[in-house]
Coordinates of C-alpha atoms in Angstrom, one line a residue:
M1 CA -151.1 275.5 113.9
E2 CA -152.6 278.9 114.5
A3 CA -149.9 280.3 116.6
D4 CA -150.5 283.9 115.8
H5 CA -153.3 284.6 118.1
A6 CA -153.0 288.0 119.9
A7 CA -152.8 287.3 123.6
G8 CA -154.7 290.3 124.4
S9 CA -157.4 289.9 121.7
G10 CA -160.9 288.8 122.5
N11 CA -160.7 286.0 120.1
Y12 CA -157.8 284.4 121.9
Q13 CA -157.9 280.6 122.3
V14 CA -156.0 278.5 124.8
V15 CA -153.3 276.3 123.8
A16 CA -155.2 273.1 124.3
R17 CA -157.7 274.3 121.9
R18 CA -155.3 275.7 119.3
Y19 CA -153.0 273.0 119.1
R20 CA -155.7 270.3 119.0
P21 CA -154.9 267.6 116.5
K22 CA -156.6 268.0 113.1
D23 CA -156.1 264.6 111.6
F24 CA -154.8 261.1 112.4
D25 CA -151.0 262.2 111.7
E26 CA -151.3 264.8 114.5
L27 CA -152.8 262.3 117.1
V28 CA -150.2 261.8 119.7
G29 CA -149.8 258.5 121.7
Q30 CA -152.7 256.7 120.0
T31 CA -151.3 255.1 116.9
H32 CA -153.1 251.9 117.0
I33 CA -156.3 253.5 117.3
A34 CA -155.6 255.9 114.3
H35 CA -154.5 252.9 112.5
A36 CA -157.8 250.9 112.9
L37 CA -159.8 253.9 112.2
S38 CA -157.8 254.6 109.0
N39 CA -158.1 250.8 107.9
A40 CA -162.0 251.1 108.4
I41 CA -162.4 254.1 106.0
T42 CA -160.0 252.5 103.5
S43 CA -161.7 249.2 103.5
G44 CA -165.3 250.7 103.7
R45 CA -165.9 248.7 107.0
I46 CA -167.4 251.8 108.6
G47 CA -169.4 250.6 112.0
H48 CA -172.6 252.4 113.2
A49 CA -171.4 252.8 116.8
Y50 CA -168.0 253.5 118.5
L51 CA -167.1 253.7 122.1
F52 CA -163.9 255.8 122.9
T53 CA -162.7 254.7 126.6
G54 CA -159.8 256.1 128.5
A55 CA -158.5 258.7 131.1
R56 CA -159.1 262.5 130.8
G57 CA -157.1 264.3 128.2
V58 CA -155.9 261.5 126.1
G59 CA -157.7 262.3 122.9
K60 CA -161.2 260.8 122.8
T61 CA -163.1 263.8 121.7
S62 CA -160.4 265.0 119.3
T63 CA -160.3 261.5 117.7
A64 CA -164.1 261.6 117.2
R65 CA -164.1 264.8 115.5
I66 CA -161.0 263.7 113.3
Y67 CA -163.1 260.6 112.3
A68 CA -166.2 262.8 111.6
K69 CA -164.0 265.0 109.3
A70 CA -162.5 262.1 107.7
L71 CA -166.3 260.7 106.9
N72 CA -167.9 264.1 106.2
C73 CA -165.1 265.9 104.2
A74 CA -166.1 267.5 101.1
Q75 CA -163.6 265.8 99.1
G76 CA -165.2 262.2 100.2
S77 CA -164.4 259.9 102.8
T78 CA -160.5 260.3 103.2
L79 CA -157.7 259.6 105.6
T80 CA -156.5 263.3 105.3
P81 CA -159.5 265.6 105.5
C82 CA -158.8 268.9 103.8
G83 CA -159.5 271.2 106.7
Q84 CA -160.5 274.0 104.2
C85 CA -164.1 272.9 103.3
D86 CA -167.2 274.3 105.4
S87 CA -167.7 270.8 106.9
C88 CA -164.1 270.3 108.2
I89 CA -164.2 273.8 109.5
S90 CA -167.4 273.7 111.4
I91 CA -166.7 270.3 112.8
S92 CA -163.4 271.5 114.1
T93 CA -165.1 274.3 116.1
G94 CA -168.0 272.0 117.1
D95 CA -170.6 274.0 115.1
D96 CA -171.5 271.6 112.4
I97 CA -175.4 271.0 112.0
D98 CA -174.8 267.3 111.1
V99 CA -172.2 266.3 113.5
L100 CA -173.8 267.0 116.8
E101 CA -171.6 267.0 120.2
I102 CA -173.9 266.2 123.2
D103 CA -172.9 266.4 126.9
A104 CA -174.4 263.3 128.2
A105 CA -173.9 264.8 131.7
S106 CA -176.3 267.5 131.4
N107 CA -178.6 265.8 128.7
R108 CA -179.0 262.5 130.6
G109 CA -182.7 261.9 130.8
I110 CA -184.9 260.0 128.5
E111 CA -186.8 263.0 127.0
E112 CA -183.3 264.0 125.4
I113 CA -182.8 260.6 124.1
R114 CA -186.2 260.6 122.5
Q115 CA -185.5 263.9 121.0
L116 CA -182.3 262.4 119.7
R117 CA -184.0 259.3 118.1
Q118 CA -186.6 261.5 116.4
N119 CA -183.8 263.8 114.9
A120 CA -181.7 260.9 113.9
S121 CA -184.4 259.7 111.3
I122 CA -183.9 263.0 109.5
R123 CA -181.4 262.8 106.7
P124 CA -178.3 265.1 107.3
S125 CA -178.6 268.6 105.7
R126 CA -175.4 268.6 103.6
S127 CA -173.1 265.9 104.7
R128 CA -172.8 262.3 104.0
F129 CA -173.6 261.0 107.5
K130 CA -175.2 262.5 110.5
I131 CA -172.8 261.8 113.4
Y132 CA -173.7 262.0 117.2
I133 CA -170.7 262.4 119.5
L134 CA -171.9 261.7 122.9
D135 CA -169.4 262.8 125.7
E136 CA -169.3 261.3 129.1
V137 CA -172.0 258.9 127.9
H138 CA -171.8 256.9 131.1
M139 CA -173.9 259.6 132.8
L140 CA -176.9 258.8 131.1
T141 CA -179.8 257.3 133.2
K142 CA -180.8 253.7 133.0
E143 CA -184.1 254.9 131.2
A144 CA -182.1 256.8 128.8
F145 CA -179.9 253.8 127.8
N146 CA -182.9 251.9 127.2
A147 CA -184.5 254.3 125.1
L148 CA -181.2 254.3 123.0
L149 CA -181.1 250.6 122.6
K150 CA -183.3 250.1 119.6
I151 CA -181.9 252.8 117.4
L152 CA -178.4 251.8 118.4
E153 CA -179.0 248.4 117.1
E154 CA -180.7 249.3 114.0
P155 CA -179.8 252.9 113.0
P156 CA -180.6 254.5 109.7
G157 CA -177.7 254.3 107.3
H158 CA -176.9 257.7 107.5
V159 CA -176.5 257.7 111.4
K160 CA -173.4 257.2 113.2
F161 CA -172.8 257.2 117.0
I162 CA -169.4 258.0 118.8
F163 CA -169.6 257.5 122.6
C164 CA -166.7 259.0 124.8
T165 CA -166.3 257.9 128.4
T166 CA -163.9 257.7 131.3
E167 CA -165.9 255.1 133.1
P168 CA -166.9 252.3 130.7
T169 CA -167.8 249.9 133.7
K170 CA -171.0 252.1 134.3
I171 CA -172.3 251.5 130.7
P172 CA -174.9 248.5 130.5
I173 CA -173.7 245.5 128.6
T174 CA -176.5 245.9 126.2
I175 CA -174.9 249.2 125.2
L176 CA -171.3 247.7 124.9
S177 CA -172.4 244.9 122.9
R178 CA -173.6 247.2 120.1
C179 CA -170.4 249.1 119.8
Q180 CA -167.0 248.9 118.6
R181 CA -164.6 249.7 121.6
F182 CA -161.4 251.5 121.5
D183 CA -159.3 252.0 124.7
F184 CA -157.1 255.0 124.7
A185 CA -154.0 254.5 126.5
G186 CA -152.2 257.2 128.7
I187 CA -149.7 259.1 126.6
D188 CA -146.1 258.3 127.0
T189 CA -144.1 261.0 129.0
K190 CA -141.5 261.6 126.4
Q191 CA -144.2 262.3 123.8
I192 CA -145.9 264.7 125.9
A193 CA -142.7 266.5 126.5
D194 CA -141.8 266.7 122.7
R195 CA -145.2 267.9 122.0
L196 CA -144.9 270.7 124.6
A197 CA -141.5 271.5 123.4
S198 CA -143.1 271.9 119.7
I199 CA -146.0 274.2 121.1
A200 CA -143.3 276.3 123.0
E201 CA -141.3 276.8 119.7
N202 CA -144.5 277.8 117.8
E203 CA -145.1 280.2 120.7
K204 CA -141.7 281.7 120.5
V205 CA -140.8 280.8 124.0
T206 CA -137.6 279.3 125.4
A207 CA -137.3 277.0 128.3
E208 CA -134.5 275.5 130.5
D209 CA -133.7 271.8 130.3
G210 CA -136.2 269.7 132.1
V211 CA -139.1 272.0 132.0
F212 CA -141.2 270.0 129.4
D213 CA -140.2 266.6 131.3
T214 CA -141.4 268.0 134.5
L215 CA -144.7 269.1 133.2
A216 CA -145.2 265.8 131.4
R217 CA -144.6 263.8 134.4
R218 CA -146.9 265.9 136.4
A219 CA -149.5 265.5 133.7
A220 CA -149.4 261.6 134.3
G221 CA -150.4 260.7 130.7
S222 CA -152.9 263.4 130.0
M223 CA -152.0 265.6 126.9
R224 CA -154.8 268.3 127.8
D225 CA -153.6 268.4 131.4
A226 CA -150.0 269.1 130.2
Q227 CA -151.0 271.8 127.8
S228 CA -153.0 273.4 130.5
L229 CA -150.0 273.3 132.7
L230 CA -148.0 274.9 129.9
E231 CA -150.7 277.6 129.2
Q232 CA -150.4 278.6 132.9
L233 CA -146.6 278.8 132.5
L234 CA -146.9 280.9 129.5
S235 CA -148.5 283.6 131.4
F236 CA -146.3 283.2 134.4
A237 CA -143.3 283.6 132.2
P238 CA -144.2 284.7 128.7
Q239 CA -140.6 284.9 127.3
H240 CA -138.4 282.2 129.1
I241 CA -139.5 279.4 131.3
A242 CA -137.3 278.4 134.1
L243 CA -137.4 275.1 135.9
A244 CA -137.9 277.2 139.2
D245 CA -140.9 278.7 137.7
V246 CA -142.5 275.3 137.2
H247 CA -142.1 274.5 141.0
D248 CA -143.3 277.8 142.0
M249 CA -146.4 277.6 140.0
L250 CA -147.3 273.9 140.7
G251 CA -146.2 274.1 144.4
T252 CA -144.0 271.1 143.6
A253 CA -140.7 270.2 145.1
N254 CA -137.4 270.3 143.0
D255 CA -135.5 266.9 142.5
Q256 CA -132.6 268.1 144.6
L257 CA -135.1 268.5 147.7
L258 CA -136.6 265.1 147.1
F259 CA -133.1 263.4 147.0
R260 CA -132.0 265.3 150.2
L261 CA -135.1 264.1 152.0
L262 CA -134.6 260.5 150.8
E263 CA -130.8 260.7 152.2
G264 CA -132.3 262.1 155.4
T265 CA -134.6 259.0 155.8
M266 CA -131.9 256.6 154.8
H267 CA -129.3 257.6 157.2
G268 CA -131.3 258.7 160.2
G269 CA -130.9 262.4 159.5
Q270 CA -134.0 263.5 161.5
S271 CA -132.9 267.2 161.9
Q272 CA -132.1 267.4 158.2
I273 CA -135.5 266.2 157.5
F274 CA -137.2 268.9 159.6
A275 CA -134.9 271.6 158.1
E276 CA -135.6 270.5 154.5
L277 CA -139.4 270.4 155.2
D278 CA -139.2 273.9 156.6
S279 CA -137.2 275.1 153.5
A280 CA -140.2 273.4 151.6
A281 CA -142.8 275.3 153.3
S282 CA -141.1 278.7 152.8
Q283 CA -140.9 278.1 149.1
G284 CA -144.7 277.3 149.1
V285 CA -144.4 273.5 148.4
D286 CA -147.9 271.8 149.0
F287 CA -147.2 269.1 151.2
G288 CA -150.2 266.8 149.8
V289 CA -148.2 267.2 146.4
L290 CA -144.9 266.5 148.2
A291 CA -146.2 263.2 149.6
E292 CA -147.3 262.4 146.0
Q293 CA -143.7 263.2 144.7
M294 CA -141.9 261.0 147.5
M295 CA -144.2 258.1 146.8
G296 CA -143.5 258.4 143.0
L297 CA -139.6 258.6 144.0
Y298 CA -139.9 255.4 146.1
R299 CA -142.1 253.9 143.3
D300 CA -138.9 254.4 141.0
L301 CA -136.6 252.9 143.7
L302 CA -139.0 250.0 143.8
V303 CA -138.6 249.6 140.1
S304 CA -134.8 249.6 140.3
A305 CA -134.7 247.4 143.5
S306 CA -136.8 244.8 141.4
G307 CA -134.5 244.8 138.5
G308 CA -136.2 247.3 136.2
E309 CA -134.4 249.4 133.8
A310 CA -134.3 253.3 133.2
N311 CA -137.3 253.3 130.6
L312 CA -139.7 252.2 133.5
L313 CA -139.0 255.3 135.7
L314 CA -142.0 257.6 135.9
S315 CA -141.1 260.2 138.4
C316 CA -137.2 260.3 137.8
S317 CA -135.8 261.1 134.4
P318 CA -133.7 258.3 132.8
Q319 CA -130.4 260.4 133.3
Q320 CA -131.0 259.9 137.2
F321 CA -131.3 256.2 136.8
E322 CA -127.7 255.5 138.2
Q323 CA -128.5 257.7 141.3
V324 CA -131.8 256.1 141.9
K325 CA -130.1 252.6 141.5
T326 CA -127.6 253.4 144.2
F327 CA -130.2 254.6 146.7
A328 CA -132.2 251.4 145.9
S329 CA -129.5 248.8 146.6
E330 CA -128.6 250.7 149.9
L331 CA -132.3 250.7 151.0
G332 CA -133.3 247.1 150.1
L333 CA -136.7 245.9 148.8
H334 CA -138.4 245.6 152.1
R335 CA -137.6 249.0 153.5
I336 CA -138.9 250.5 150.1
L337 CA -142.2 248.8 150.4
A338 CA -142.5 249.9 154.1
A339 CA -141.9 253.4 153.2
M340 CA -144.4 253.5 150.4
Q341 CA -147.1 252.2 152.7
I342 CA -146.4 254.9 155.3
L343 CA -146.5 257.6 152.4
D344 CA -149.7 256.2 151.1
H345 CA -151.3 256.1 154.4
T346 CA -150.2 259.6 155.1
H347 CA -151.5 261.0 151.8
T348 CA -154.9 259.7 152.4
R349 CA -154.9 261.1 156.0
M350 CA -153.8 264.6 154.5
Q351 CA -157.1 264.7 152.7
R352 CA -158.9 264.8 155.8
S353 CA -156.7 266.9 157.9
T354 CA -155.6 270.6 157.9
Q355 CA -152.0 269.4 159.6
A356 CA -150.5 268.4 156.3
R357 CA -146.9 269.4 157.3
I358 CA -146.9 267.7 160.7
L359 CA -148.3 264.5 159.0
M360 CA -145.5 264.8 156.5
E361 CA -143.0 265.3 159.1
L362 CA -144.4 262.3 161.1
A363 CA -144.3 260.0 158.0
L364 CA -140.7 260.9 157.1
I365 CA -139.3 260.3 160.7
R366 CA -141.2 257.0 160.7
I367 CA -139.4 256.0 157.6
A368 CA -136.1 257.3 159.0
N369 CA -136.6 254.7 161.9
L370 CA -137.5 251.8 160.0
D371 CA -134.4 250.0 161.1
H372 CA -135.3 250.3 164.6
F373 CA -138.7 248.6 164.1
H374 CA -136.7 245.8 162.3
Q375 CA -134.7 245.1 165.4
V376 CA -137.9 243.8 167.2
S377 CA -138.0 240.4 165.2
V378 CA -134.1 240.2 165.8
L379 CA -134.6 240.6 169.7
L380 CA -137.5 238.2 169.8
E381 CA -135.4 235.4 168.0
E382 CA -132.6 236.1 170.8
L383 CA -134.9 235.7 173.5
R384 CA -136.3 232.4 172.1
S385 CA -133.1 230.9 171.2
G386 CA -131.0 232.3 173.9
Q387 CA -128.3 232.9 171.2
P388 CA -127.3 236.0 169.3
A389 CA -129.6 236.3 166.2
P390 CA -128.4 236.6 162.6
A391 CA -127.4 240.0 161.2
I392 CA -130.3 242.1 159.6
G393 CA -131.2 240.9 156.1
Q394 CA -130.3 237.4 156.9
T395 CA -132.9 236.5 159.4
P396 CA -134.3 233.2 158.7
S397 CA -137.9 232.3 158.4
Q398 CA -137.9 230.9 162.0
T399 CA -137.4 234.3 163.3
V400 CA -140.8 235.4 161.8
K401 CA -142.5 232.3 163.3
A402 CA -140.8 233.1 166.7
A403 CA -142.3 236.7 166.6
H404 CA -145.8 235.2 166.0
R405 CA -145.6 232.9 168.8
M406 CA -144.3 235.7 171.1
I407 CA -147.4 237.9 170.3
A408 CA -149.8 235.6 171.9
P409 CA -149.7 235.1 175.7
P410 CA -147.9 231.8 176.7
Q411 CA -150.4 229.0 177.8
P412 CA -149.5 226.1 179.8
N413 CA -149.7 223.1 177.6
K414 CA -148.2 219.7 179.1
L415 CA -148.8 217.7 175.9
A416 CA -146.3 220.0 173.8
P417 CA -143.0 218.3 173.5
P418 CA -139.9 220.4 174.2
R419 CA -139.3 223.4 171.6
V420 CA -136.6 222.4 169.2
P421 CA -135.6 224.0 166.0
V422 CA -138.1 223.1 163.2
S423 CA -135.4 221.7 160.9
S424 CA -134.6 219.0 163.4
Y425 CA -138.0 217.3 163.1
P426 CA -138.2 214.4 160.7
E427 CA -139.9 215.2 157.3
R428 CA -142.7 213.1 155.8
V429 CA -142.7 210.3 158.4
G430 CA -145.3 208.5 156.5
L431 CA -148.5 206.6 157.9
S432 CA -146.8 203.3 158.8
G433 CA -144.6 204.4 161.5
L434 CA -147.1 206.7 163.4
D435 CA -148.4 206.0 166.9
D436 CA -149.6 208.6 169.5
A437 CA -146.1 209.9 170.4
K438 CA -144.8 210.3 167.0
A439 CA -148.3 211.8 165.9
K440 CA -148.0 214.4 168.7
S441 CA -144.6 215.5 167.3
V442 CA -145.9 215.7 163.8
W443 CA -149.0 217.7 164.8
F444 CA -146.8 220.4 166.9
E445 CA -144.3 220.6 163.9
A446 CA -147.0 221.3 161.5
M447 CA -148.7 223.8 163.7
E448 CA -145.5 225.6 164.4
S449 CA -145.5 226.7 160.8
I450 CA -148.8 228.3 161.0
P451 CA -148.6 231.9 161.9
G452 CA -151.1 234.0 164.0
A453 CA -154.1 232.8 166.2
L454 CA -154.6 229.6 164.3
G455 CA -151.6 228.2 164.8
S456 CA -151.4 229.3 168.5
R457 CA -154.9 227.8 169.0
A458 CA -153.9 224.5 167.4
M459 CA -151.0 224.1 169.7
K460 CA -153.4 224.3 172.8
C461 CA -154.7 221.0 172.5
T462 CA -154.8 219.1 175.7
S463 CA -154.4 215.4 174.1
L464 CA -153.9 213.7 170.9
R465 CA -154.1 210.3 169.6
F466 CA -153.6 208.5 166.2
I467 CA -156.5 206.3 165.0
E468 CA -155.4 204.0 162.2
P469 CA -155.4 204.2 159.2
N470 CA -155.1 208.0 158.7
V471 CA -157.0 210.0 161.5
F472 CA -155.6 212.3 163.9
A473 CA -158.1 213.0 167.2
V474 CA -157.2 216.4 168.7
V475 CA -158.8 217.2 171.9
F476 CA -159.3 220.7 173.5
D477 CA -160.5 221.7 176.8
D478 CA -161.7 225.2 175.5
R479 CA -164.6 225.5 173.0
E480 CA -163.2 228.6 171.3
S481 CA -160.0 226.7 170.0
K482 CA -162.0 223.8 169.0
E483 CA -164.4 225.9 166.9
L484 CA -161.6 227.9 165.3
C485 CA -159.7 224.8 164.3
E486 CA -163.0 223.2 163.0
K487 CA -163.5 226.3 160.8
E488 CA -160.1 226.1 159.4
S489 CA -160.0 222.3 159.4
A490 CA -159.2 222.1 155.6
R491 CA -156.0 224.4 156.1
L492 CA -155.1 222.3 159.1
Q493 CA -155.4 219.0 157.3
G494 CA -153.5 220.2 154.3
V495 CA -150.6 221.5 156.5
L496 CA -150.6 218.3 158.3
S497 CA -150.6 216.0 155.3
Q498 CA -147.7 217.8 153.8
S499 CA -145.7 216.9 157.1
V500 CA -146.6 213.3 157.0
G501 CA -146.5 212.8 153.4
A502 CA -150.0 211.3 153.0
A503 CA -153.5 212.4 153.0
V504 CA -154.8 212.5 156.6
K505 CA -157.9 213.5 158.4
V506 CA -158.4 215.5 161.5
H507 CA -161.3 215.1 164.2
F508 CA -161.6 217.8 166.8
E509 CA -163.1 217.0 170.1
L510 CA -164.0 218.9 173.4
A511 CA -162.8 217.4 176.5
A512 CA -165.5 216.5 179.1
A513 CA -165.3 218.8 182.1
E514 CA -164.4 216.1 184.5
D515 CA -161.5 214.9 182.4
S516 CA -159.9 218.4 181.9
G517 CA -157.9 218.2 185.0
P518 CA -157.9 220.7 187.9
R519 CA -156.8 224.1 186.9
L520 CA -153.9 225.9 188.4
S521 CA -154.1 228.5 191.0
D522 CA -152.8 232.0 190.7
R523 CA -150.2 231.0 193.1
E524 CA -149.2 228.0 191.1
Q525 CA -149.3 229.7 187.8
Y526 CA -146.9 232.5 189.5
L527 CA -144.4 229.8 190.8
A528 CA -144.5 228.0 187.5
A529 CA -143.5 231.3 185.6
T530 CA -140.7 232.0 188.0
E531 CA -139.0 228.7 186.7
N532 CA -139.9 229.1 182.9
P533 CA -136.7 229.6 181.0
L534 CA -138.2 232.1 178.7
V535 CA -139.4 234.3 181.4
L536 CA -135.9 234.1 183.1
K537 CA -134.2 235.0 179.9
I538 CA -136.8 238.2 179.4
Q539 CA -135.9 239.3 183.0
Q540 CA -132.2 239.2 182.5
T541 CA -132.3 240.9 179.0
F542 CA -134.4 243.7 180.1
G543 CA -133.5 244.0 183.8
V544 CA -136.8 243.5 185.2
K545 CA -138.3 241.3 187.9
L546 CA -141.5 239.2 188.1
H547 CA -143.9 240.4 190.7
E548 CA -146.9 238.4 192.0
V549 CA -150.1 240.3 192.0
R550 CA -152.7 239.3 194.8
R551 CA -156.4 239.6 194.2

């Protein structure tokens, strides 16, 4: 490594360039690709076109240069290019006349590709192969790709193509089919941290524990991003890097602040949340970054709550796994999922707002009050059954269905049988014992299990009859309910068939106007509501009265 660059000299190179891998052994995190390319050289199975895909900063262009050096080294095609010959040196600096690196984003037109085709037919000046490395190849125009097709399919023997891209889906299939594709994975956090530690040691810079782990997690799998962050830190703290320096430079919150915010949301400490966020603002924390950090923390809680191990953590270190596990078990899976959805929505809104701090405060206060929102379903169960509901965390599925039913306004339905627990209905009654009365019970039992508008509409039928051998005729007095049920007839028939225990069909009919019966007046509806047990229970629970509105 060239670690002796003078920082004040005009020839100073940044860390990402100076510590770029020079051969396959130095390539970090892409062992499978290095192994495949090495075997190609060893066996002589060298293709004419390669496609390197992957996120930014994972080594695509570096691998292309290493492969070019391995093919064109003065010592012959080798797995370990010497790095001393003119070819190796000029390829490393990007100045070789036979290895051309082309930025496809700025040379994307058909004229540039035509020029490339003309030059490709000329033999290399001094090297074994003429190699074209096209970076961000997906930026080429459709016409440019078409111009490239012929030479890509049948290139001269001395020409090799290496395409690099972050978006392979934008490349035409006709190009993809002519290339050997290699997918570069994101680099493991520990491998990035070890590499940064090695660079800092060569630069004669010391660092506190956790500095390189923090940088590696922040880089999210990109070695180049991690090295660029380290470059900033070397200017910020040229002798010794403290963990506080990392947070000050990146605008991130330290782990202690994140866990204090987590405790505040768990235990309803709303004043603590505001105090901690105010402290974060005074430290220069970027609230957009803080939202990402909190989402990462909840992601690790989700991993622990789902039974994952310490090696699956992304935002927290393995040493914090026990603390994460404790928090996860106390929160529970559903609260973690709800919190992540709130944070994700907040982070999206922050990108379009100048009130990042207020949005962050709103998000954390909402998370702190998730328990109160959970009480709604419990209260609905009490109203429906007239009995105390089960404890939080033990609410049965009937509670959820009760909530769906309570959302829709109650509609008078003389056909519906008395509401009894679903578990008391007979299961799989079969076709042989069905008559109109039993068919009604089976129908309402099945429709009770369907949440939302569909189930509510299906239960608004005015009459129902059973036609042997296996047909349910369902009559509605409003066209909207009939049309919705017809649209979802396959779903309704499937649910009904499960209840009956045999395949059945459903015909939906619209009642004639003269058969629909007289409609209740406003006065009659009011009097009926005053006698409804559910309405009486609501009045008793909330301490309210029902008033008649005269129009």
